[in-house]
Structures are given as structure tokens and as C-alpha cells.
Amino acid sequence: MGTTSVEKLNDYMIISETTYCNATHDTFLCWPPTPAGEIASQNCPPARLSDTSRLEFRRCGDSGLWLGRRPNESSVIGWTNYTPCFPPEVQTLLVKVYDDEKEAQLKFEIAQRTRYMEIVEFSISMLALIISLIIFSYYRSLRNNRTRIHKSLFCAMLVQVIIRLTVYIDQALIRSRQDHLINENFTLKGIDNMPYLCESSYVLLEYAITVMFMWMFIEGLYLHNVVTANALREKISYLLYYATGWGVPFVVTAIWATMTSLHYQRERFKTCWYGYNFSPLYWIVQGPRLAVILINLVFLLNIMRVLIIKLRQSQSTEMEKVRKAVRAALVLLPLLGITNILNMIETPPDSSVWNFGLWSYSTHFLRSFQGFFIALIYCFMNGEVRTVVKKHYDDYMSMRGPRPARVSSSVERSRKESKIEGETSSWVQMRKLKWKRSSKENKEVSVTEMGPEINQEKEKKKIEVIPASPEKLETDETVENNIITTIAEINATE
């Protein structure tokens, strides 16, 4: 147990003919021999979110064995109740998780692996969003109201991804280094335990998330008005979109931050708002996000109704129509934020390990890869963007292509020019002579002898350029391009 623990044990006097629970170490603290039926307590250890002024405790049973977590459970090692060391929100979480010791350990391992998975996936999403913003900003032909809305959404997603990565990586580094420290009483400084910086990072994160949801609402509104040919689309200016997308979340987040700050000021032990998402105050920002998801769900259903009506007018089979409708719906789900509905569901910490793992991996996968999916569908796979980028690439390659060889000398160049001029003058004289002869013999002959052939070619071209009938134009391919492409990419210019 160490020299310090042995010195503490020497301070205790053992009374004869009294039953004691043996001295033990619970991996955090060393506990002295305790008489049967009594409670031993110590100050909480200096750990993350732990209030050292509070007391944790353990019970010694009447039989001289330490009591376990469950009733009628006892052993030589026993169980130490560290729950009072933490804030109320953390206490509630620990009570739910530690229903079974082995399952609790497995759940913490799942949570740790999920965090590492999030760091990788958020990094991929960040790279995809940065490239998309560069593409939308660089090409002038892509600058319209639709891409402006996309850019604002991508900016909000990029900000919240950067904040999450900063906080997650800082937590991972601090915890890994803390585990290797010899002096357990020394705590490394990080975002989580630095006043004001920690709170500011969480406030900015919640603001960016709310902005992201608000721009998802604007995406749904704009898309709904385009597909349903709503006249409201022409009346709404981008300035109103901008004020709604960035201004409304600022007001909502300011109200939530103020209320949360007042709530944590009443706590005796100051923490970095840990567990604030378990507090009822969190619904100040979570409520509007849920409302956005529900409104966008209504938009999606109406868009699908219009799509199905237009698909019925095509000549495709019923299975083909269903396939196209389902594909359009799946494309719109991440853009409208409907996949975030799983994050609104409360974490099931008291459920089985299998259910907790399924919920953890699925929800965090959809959340961390959302930026990548949106950038992939609405930038990298967008037909208009691909055309512009391909044209830029072709122009660049043509400029770098092989150029014709230069003339070796000025003498050779002058010879070629004189030769061309001579051939041209002789050809002009011959044409004039032929024109004079033809005008005398037959006035109805064309100006040149090639005239009738040219006229015949023109007549052939007129015959060939015949507009196709409406029946031939209305194919399954055009229906898919005009409807699904309109819904998924909105490629029509402003």
C-alpha cells in the first residue's frame, strides 16, 4: 500500500475481542481496519469532477467483512461509495450505470472507443467541409442563393466540428498523461479544469449546433418552396435568411447560458458545467432543435408527395418509382437534420450492454459523419459542381499541353508567308474568271459552282434538325433528372 498508508495504519489501536474488517486498498484510497457495524469515511480523492471537501464512505458488516454495493453482499475487498464526491448530475448517471460492476466497465470501454471513433470521423468531416467551402467560394458560377445557404450551413457545421475536436483531443491527452503521473495529487491543466475557458467552449459549441439546426431549417424551407413552386421563395431575401440563421440561435444560446451559469453558481463545488446536457435547462436549446427536425420532417413528407405525383406521370414501373422516391428521401435526410433525432433520445445507461453499444455507435456515427455526408452529396456529387470543376481541370490541362514547334529562322517564315500569299492571289483570280464565264452562259447559275451543293447540304441539315415530339422527350431519364436532381441538388440556376 505504500509507506504513507502504513503510517496511517499505525495510528489505529486494535481493541481485543472486537471484530474488525481488514485493512484494504480500493485502487484509490487505503482504508484502515474498521470495527464491525461501523462506517469508515475519508475525504474524496483529487480526481476529475471530485470535490475533495466531501466524504466518501464504506460500511463494515457485522460479520467482519466489507459490504458490497448490493444488499447482503460482502467480501474482503468490499465497495467504496464515491458517489457523494461528484455533482448531482454525475451522481444520477453513476447510479444508473453501476447497476452491475462488470457491465459498467464494458459500457465505459464502449464509450471510450466511441470517443476515438468520433475523433477520426469528425476529422474526415472537417476536411470535407473545408474543401466544399473552398469550391463554393472559388468558382463564381456557383455563387447564388442556394450555394450561399449551403455555405452558411457548412460554416456552422465546421465551427462545431472544430470545437468538438479541440475538446475531445484535449480530454484524451490530459487523461492519458494523468494516468502515467507518479504523483496522483498533481492534476494537469486542460480545458475541462480551466475556469471560463471551459464554459466558453461549451457555450460556443451549443451556439454552433443551434446555428447548424437553424440553417437546416432554412435549407428545408428553401427546398420546399422550390419543389412546390411556392411564390414565397421569391419574397424571402438572403438577409432575412442570414438574420434567422445566425441571430435567432444567438438569442436562444444566450438565454440558456445565463440560466445554466446561475444554476452552477449555486453549487458549492465549481465544475465546468459537466453533465449540463442532463439538466432540464438544456431543453432551452434542445427544444428549438427538436422543433426544426419536426418541421423539416413535414417539409420532407410534402416534397415526397410532390415527387410521387410527378413520378406517376412517367412511364416507369411501380418498383422503379418506389426506388426513386426512397433514394430522394435518403438523400434529403442528412441535409434536413432528421438523422439527429437519435441524439434527442436519452442515453440508456441503465440498459443492457448490447443496447447501449448499439445506441452509442449508431448515434455517434451519424452525428460525426453528418458533415461528410452533406459535403459528399451536395458538393462532390453535385452535377453543377462537377461540371465546373471538370471544365476548370480541362482548361488547366489544355494550357499545360504540348505547343506547336516554333519556326527555326525568319527566312523560312518569310518564304512560307510569300508562298501562302501567292496561292491565295491565284485562287482569287481563278474564282473571278469562273464567275464571269458562268454569268454570261447562264444568269441563274449560282455565284460559285459549289452553290447548288451547298444549298443541298443546307436542306439536308434542315431535315435533320427536327424537334422531337413531347412523347419522346418525356422519358424516365428526364423525369429522374428534372425531379430527383431538383430535389437532391437544386441544380437550376437562380
XYZ file of C-alpha atoms in Angstrom:
494
model
C 0.000 0.000 0.000
C 2.945 2.343 0.346
C 4.830 3.973 3.282
C 2.193 6.665 3.822
C -0.600 4.131 4.137
C 1.372 2.043 6.632
C 1.967 5.121 8.790
C -1.765 5.804 8.803
C -2.491 2.251 9.887
C -0.088 2.572 12.845
C -2.273 5.351 14.246
C -5.160 2.928 14.786
C -5.381 0.917 18.008
C -6.818 -2.559 17.690
C -9.142 -3.454 20.595
C -9.024 -7.077 21.574
C -12.130 -9.269 21.433
C -13.629 -6.956 18.778
C -14.438 -7.986 15.225
C -12.786 -5.851 12.562
C -12.931 -5.540 8.784
C -9.416 -5.912 7.454
C -7.339 -3.025 6.067
C -7.710 -2.744 2.305
C -6.918 -0.618 -0.713
C -9.667 0.110 -3.268
C -7.262 1.296 -6.023
C -7.831 4.920 -4.959
C -7.523 5.124 -1.169
C -6.199 2.985 1.650
C -8.743 2.039 4.330
C -7.751 1.148 7.923
C -9.232 -1.710 9.976
C -12.806 -0.782 10.935
C -14.933 -2.296 13.722
C -17.882 -4.393 12.608
C -21.117 -2.489 12.095
C -19.430 0.917 11.646
C -18.933 3.247 8.675
C -15.487 4.445 7.626
C -15.188 7.730 5.723
C -12.434 9.853 4.171
C -12.132 12.943 2.068
C -12.701 12.437 -1.639
C -9.541 11.972 -3.728
C -8.349 14.780 -6.025
C -9.796 13.402 -9.250
C -11.682 14.960 -12.155
C -15.005 16.485 -11.011
C -14.325 15.290 -7.458
C -14.924 17.660 -4.529
C -12.148 16.983 -2.024
C -14.131 18.689 0.751
C -16.800 15.983 0.572
C -16.613 12.490 2.122
C -16.829 9.059 0.540
C -17.542 6.059 2.738
C -17.717 2.299 3.043
C -19.506 0.009 5.529
C -18.134 -2.805 7.644
C -20.613 -5.639 8.128
C -21.434 -7.356 11.391
C -19.529 -10.451 10.275
C -16.264 -8.548 9.852
C -16.446 -8.290 6.038
C -16.772 -5.152 3.964
C -20.226 -4.720 2.490
C -20.683 -4.616 -1.263
C -22.830 -2.362 -3.417
C -25.893 -4.613 -3.269
C -27.690 -5.672 -0.068
C -26.455 -8.876 1.587
C -23.256 -8.714 -0.475
C -19.939 -8.748 1.354
C -16.302 -9.576 0.675
C -12.795 -8.913 1.934
C -12.365 -6.001 -0.501
C -15.886 -4.517 -0.335
C -17.159 -1.442 -2.130
C -16.460 2.262 -1.567
C -19.250 4.738 -2.277
C -17.637 7.634 -4.172
C -20.974 8.975 -5.392
C -21.133 11.921 -2.907
C -17.878 13.276 -4.358
C -19.483 14.301 -7.649
C -22.122 16.844 -8.767
C -25.800 15.793 -8.713
C -25.975 15.192 -12.483
C -22.969 12.871 -12.327
C -24.374 11.101 -9.281
C -27.562 10.279 -11.178
C -25.540 8.932 -14.094
C -23.322 6.783 -11.851
C -26.314 5.270 -10.068
C -27.767 4.184 -13.422
C -24.509 2.867 -14.854
C -23.207 0.964 -11.819
C -26.094 -1.439 -11.528
C -23.602 -4.174 -12.364
C -19.844 -3.748 -11.951
C -18.820 -5.814 -14.987
C -21.428 -4.282 -17.277
C -20.466 -0.803 -16.103
C -16.849 -1.459 -17.053
C -17.911 -2.674 -20.503
C -20.065 0.420 -21.018
C -17.175 2.708 -20.152
C -14.980 0.848 -22.639
C -17.665 1.289 -25.315
C -17.880 4.995 -24.524
C -14.092 5.331 -24.799
C -13.956 3.531 -28.159
C -16.847 5.665 -29.389
C -14.912 8.810 -28.493
C -11.882 7.671 -30.506
C -14.187 6.830 -33.405
C -15.699 10.307 -33.208
C -12.281 11.981 -33.353
C -11.447 10.160 -36.607
C -14.859 10.753 -38.204
C -15.030 14.411 -37.189
C -11.584 14.905 -38.725
C -12.819 13.455 -42.037
C -15.923 15.653 -41.907
C -13.801 18.730 -41.195
C -11.609 18.071 -44.236
C -14.641 17.516 -46.486
C -16.344 20.708 -45.277
C -13.213 22.809 -45.817
C -12.823 21.540 -49.391
C -16.514 22.183 -50.094
C -16.306 25.755 -48.823
C -13.240 26.396 -50.986
C -15.070 25.094 -54.071
C -18.218 27.144 -53.419
C -16.181 30.287 -52.776
C -13.690 29.958 -55.638
C -15.978 29.451 -58.649
C -18.069 32.488 -59.482
C -20.654 30.478 -61.422
C -21.608 28.697 -58.179
C -22.392 31.905 -56.321
C -26.168 32.063 -55.883
C -28.703 31.946 -53.054
C -28.703 28.162 -52.988
C -24.936 27.864 -52.534
C -24.993 30.736 -50.041
C -27.325 28.693 -47.879
C -25.057 25.670 -48.302
C -22.003 27.729 -47.334
C -23.650 29.067 -44.174
C -24.681 25.549 -43.164
C -21.189 24.224 -43.877
C -19.604 27.057 -41.843
C -21.795 26.297 -38.824
C -21.006 22.591 -39.078
C -17.300 23.328 -39.454
C -17.243 25.501 -36.316
C -18.942 22.871 -34.168
C -16.677 20.135 -35.567
C -13.540 22.142 -34.740
C -14.766 22.840 -31.190
C -15.642 19.185 -30.608
C -12.283 18.020 -31.893
C -10.461 20.547 -29.702
C -12.322 19.475 -26.557
C -12.146 15.733 -27.302
C -8.452 15.708 -28.157
C -7.634 17.822 -25.098
C -9.555 15.435 -22.852
C -7.878 12.384 -24.369
C -4.380 13.824 -23.979
C -4.926 15.042 -20.416
C -6.398 11.746 -19.250
C -3.688 9.633 -20.870
C -0.935 11.779 -19.327
C -2.682 11.851 -15.945
C -2.718 8.052 -15.810
C 1.071 7.963 -16.170
C 1.801 10.504 -13.434
C 3.542 9.204 -10.330
C 2.115 11.888 -8.053
C -1.656 11.315 -8.030
C -2.275 14.587 -6.182
C -0.995 16.593 -9.156
C -3.606 17.477 -11.782
C -2.737 18.555 -15.293
C -4.348 21.680 -16.663
C -6.721 21.308 -19.581
C -9.887 22.821 -20.991
C -12.061 20.875 -18.553
C -10.412 22.337 -15.432
C -9.611 25.865 -16.630
C -12.219 28.417 -15.460
C -14.051 30.478 -18.083
C -12.282 28.725 -20.972
C -14.214 25.525 -20.373
C -17.566 27.279 -20.037
C -16.871 29.423 -23.090
C -16.074 26.379 -25.208
C -19.365 24.721 -24.277
C -21.353 27.907 -24.929
C -19.743 28.348 -28.337
C -20.334 24.679 -29.126
C -24.041 24.872 -28.307
C -24.337 28.092 -30.325
C -22.725 26.444 -33.372
C -25.008 23.409 -33.059
C -28.095 25.632 -32.834
C -26.919 27.637 -35.866
C -26.463 24.373 -37.758
C -30.032 23.315 -36.994
C -31.387 26.734 -37.947
C -29.672 26.591 -41.351
C -31.053 23.080 -41.798
C -34.490 24.624 -41.310
C -33.665 27.263 -43.951
C -32.478 24.502 -46.296
C -35.770 22.684 -45.809
C -37.819 25.855 -46.307
C -35.957 26.854 -49.468
C -36.102 23.321 -50.890
C -39.818 23.014 -50.121
C -40.585 26.328 -51.814
C -38.585 25.393 -54.919
C -40.118 21.952 -55.383
C -43.694 23.062 -54.679
C -43.258 26.234 -56.818
C -44.160 28.400 -53.845
C -44.216 32.131 -54.539
C -42.789 32.737 -51.054
C -39.347 31.773 -52.388
C -39.136 34.970 -54.416
C -40.138 37.194 -51.486
C -37.624 35.971 -48.895
C -34.280 37.755 -49.189
C -30.933 36.338 -48.180
C -30.573 38.995 -45.487
C -33.594 37.524 -43.724
C -32.074 34.063 -44.027
C -28.834 35.402 -42.568
C -30.575 37.088 -39.621
C -32.599 33.958 -38.889
C -29.714 31.524 -39.253
C -27.200 33.408 -37.089
C -29.286 35.807 -34.984
C -32.019 33.577 -33.532
C -29.523 30.965 -32.227
C -27.555 33.747 -30.526
C -30.632 34.792 -28.518
C -31.539 31.211 -27.608
C -27.988 30.311 -26.594
C -27.593 33.495 -24.523
C -30.739 32.645 -22.530
C -29.555 29.081 -21.940
C -26.026 30.147 -20.953
C -27.354 32.681 -18.455
C -29.707 30.201 -16.792
C -27.055 27.465 -16.688
C -24.470 29.817 -15.189
C -26.891 30.806 -12.404
C -27.634 27.138 -11.778
C -23.960 26.185 -11.331
C -23.205 29.227 -9.190
C -25.422 27.723 -6.504
C -23.222 24.631 -6.423
C -20.664 24.566 -3.598
C -18.112 22.781 -5.787
C -17.460 24.670 -9.004
C -17.272 22.379 -12.033
C -17.104 23.064 -15.726
C -20.812 22.563 -16.306
C -20.181 18.836 -16.507
C -23.406 16.951 -17.174
C -25.291 20.099 -18.244
C -26.956 18.081 -21.022
C -28.710 16.010 -18.331
C -30.223 19.114 -16.745
C -33.789 20.244 -17.621
C -32.303 23.643 -18.571
C -30.710 22.001 -21.579
C -34.100 21.918 -23.290
C -33.824 25.684 -23.744
C -31.525 24.936 -26.692
C -32.615 21.362 -27.357
C -36.294 22.277 -27.730
C -35.855 24.528 -30.809
C -33.649 21.867 -32.420
C -36.354 19.254 -31.960
C -38.880 21.688 -33.446
C -36.633 22.160 -36.509
C -36.464 18.394 -37.023
C -40.243 18.063 -36.828
C -40.830 20.972 -39.240
C -38.292 19.597 -41.711
C -39.995 16.223 -41.441
C -43.240 17.884 -42.573
C -41.336 19.535 -45.433
C -39.886 16.168 -46.434
C -43.290 14.475 -46.471
C -44.746 17.210 -48.669
C -41.731 17.064 -51.007
C -42.152 13.306 -51.294
C -45.841 13.802 -52.090
C -44.976 16.131 -54.987
C -42.283 13.713 -56.151
C -44.642 10.739 -56.178
C -47.269 12.704 -58.111
C -44.722 13.605 -60.776
C -43.330 10.077 -60.904
C -46.797 8.698 -61.570
C -46.876 10.720 -64.781
C -43.763 8.916 -66.037
C -43.690 5.569 -67.832
C -41.519 3.761 -65.295
C -42.695 0.720 -63.345
C -44.066 0.900 -59.826
C -40.906 -0.620 -58.370
C -38.794 1.939 -60.221
C -40.964 4.752 -58.876
C -40.581 3.484 -55.317
C -36.830 3.177 -55.756
C -36.511 6.756 -56.982
C -38.704 8.103 -54.174
C -36.766 6.232 -51.491
C -33.450 7.385 -52.939
C -34.578 11.021 -52.927
C -35.753 10.691 -49.302
C -32.463 9.153 -48.155
C -30.535 11.938 -49.865
C -32.532 14.595 -48.020
C -32.346 13.054 -44.540
C -28.883 14.387 -43.540
C -29.449 17.803 -45.120
C -32.669 18.381 -43.168
C -31.111 17.096 -39.931
C -33.651 14.331 -39.447
C -30.881 11.841 -38.636
C -30.213 13.873 -35.459
C -33.441 12.603 -33.948
C -31.485 9.700 -32.424
C -29.348 12.166 -30.466
C -32.515 13.584 -28.917
C -33.219 10.226 -27.298
C -31.881 9.966 -23.762
C -28.784 7.852 -23.315
C -29.766 4.401 -21.972
C -27.015 3.952 -19.341
C -29.110 1.504 -17.311
C -29.909 -0.740 -20.295
C -28.014 -3.849 -21.329
C -24.522 -3.642 -22.771
C -25.781 -4.694 -26.206
C -28.438 -1.950 -26.330
C -26.032 0.674 -25.028
C -23.386 -0.260 -27.598
C -25.877 -0.209 -30.473
C -27.192 3.207 -29.440
C -23.718 4.627 -28.850
C -22.146 3.512 -32.132
C -25.134 4.356 -34.349
C -25.914 7.818 -32.967
C -22.319 8.992 -32.801
C -21.584 7.626 -36.275
C -24.469 9.610 -37.771
C -23.550 12.741 -35.845
C -19.825 12.734 -36.571
C -20.170 11.764 -40.240
C -23.052 14.140 -40.966
C -20.750 16.855 -42.316
C -19.016 14.369 -44.614
C -22.321 13.028 -45.972
C -23.680 16.511 -46.686
C -20.449 17.638 -48.366
C -20.360 14.450 -50.430
C -23.954 14.696 -51.678
C -24.350 18.427 -52.130
C -20.847 19.335 -53.292
C -18.712 16.463 -54.535
C -21.596 14.586 -56.211
C -23.455 17.696 -57.324
C -23.749 17.810 -61.125
C -23.232 21.548 -61.375
C -20.133 21.474 -59.181
C -18.652 18.533 -61.066
C -19.196 20.294 -64.393
C -17.470 23.466 -63.206
C -14.531 21.594 -61.682
C -14.139 19.396 -64.780
C -14.141 22.452 -67.041
C -11.505 24.099 -64.856
C -9.387 20.936 -64.971
C -9.709 20.628 -68.767
C -8.711 24.266 -69.241
C -5.735 23.778 -66.966
C -4.591 20.656 -68.803
C -5.013 22.326 -72.200
C -2.755 25.165 -71.069
C -0.115 22.638 -69.998
C -0.452 20.573 -73.205
C 2.210 20.350 -75.991
C 2.555 23.530 -78.035
C 3.406 23.686 -81.779
C 7.109 23.982 -82.607
C 8.399 27.442 -83.316
C 9.833 28.475 -86.754
C 13.573 27.952 -86.776
C 14.508 31.070 -88.731
C 12.997 34.307 -90.001
C 13.954 33.445 -93.597
C 11.922 30.264 -93.588
C 8.969 32.104 -92.071
C 9.044 34.779 -94.799
C 9.186 32.097 -97.500
C 6.123 30.373 -96.158
C 4.193 33.642 -95.901
C 5.060 34.634 -99.504
C 4.047 31.192 -100.729
C 0.686 31.435 -98.991
C 0.038 34.918 -100.359
C 0.828 33.736 -103.915
C -1.506 30.777 -103.669
C -4.265 32.983 -102.285
C -3.981 35.610 -105.060
C -4.029 32.968 -107.800
C -7.071 31.285 -106.246
C -8.932 34.619 -106.126
C -8.195 35.330 -109.804
C -9.429 31.881 -110.830
C -12.649 32.375 -108.904
C -13.283 35.723 -110.595
C -12.715 34.206 -114.051
C -15.142 31.361 -113.351
C -17.768 33.791 -112.122
C -17.575 35.904 -115.313
C -17.935 32.852 -117.566
C -20.862 31.452 -115.631
C -22.724 34.781 -115.616
C -22.566 35.034 -119.406
C -23.709 31.483 -120.088
C -26.459 31.238 -117.515
C -27.600 34.021 -115.258
C -29.452 31.610 -112.990
C -26.304 29.779 -112.075
C -25.118 30.345 -108.517
C -22.300 32.753 -107.758
C -19.912 29.817 -107.415
C -20.030 26.408 -108.933
C -20.400 24.899 -105.431
C -23.612 26.784 -104.761
C -26.151 24.044 -105.540
C -24.222 21.560 -103.440
C -24.183 23.976 -100.511
C -27.914 24.534 -100.854
C -28.500 20.799 -100.894
C -26.447 20.439 -97.722
C -28.493 23.170 -96.058
C -31.694 21.398 -96.992
C -30.336 18.188 -95.520
C -29.467 19.968 -92.270
C -32.962 21.422 -92.087
C -34.422 17.972 -92.487
C -32.133 16.513 -89.854
C -32.803 19.214 -87.210
C -36.395 18.262 -86.424
C -37.620 18.881 -82.880
C -38.508 15.745 -81.041
C -42.081 15.166 -80.068
C -43.133 15.690 -76.443
C -43.701 11.951 -76.046
C -40.062 11.209 -76.889
C -38.719 13.878 -74.558
C -40.654 12.604 -71.545
C -38.516 9.590 -70.657
C -37.647 8.057 -67.313
C -34.188 9.582 -67.503
C -35.502 13.113 -67.925
C -38.028 12.616 -65.131
C -35.254 11.489 -62.797
C -33.017 14.383 -63.804
C -35.750 17.013 -63.563
C -37.300 15.807 -60.299
C -34.787 13.913 -58.203
C -31.923 16.166 -59.230
C -34.054 19.194 -58.409
C -34.860 17.793 -55.002
C -31.427 16.472 -54.152
C -29.181 19.111 -55.667
C -31.363 22.038 -56.895
C -29.172 22.448 -59.957
C -31.438 25.010 -61.593
C -29.769 28.416 -61.585
C -31.273 31.348 -59.777
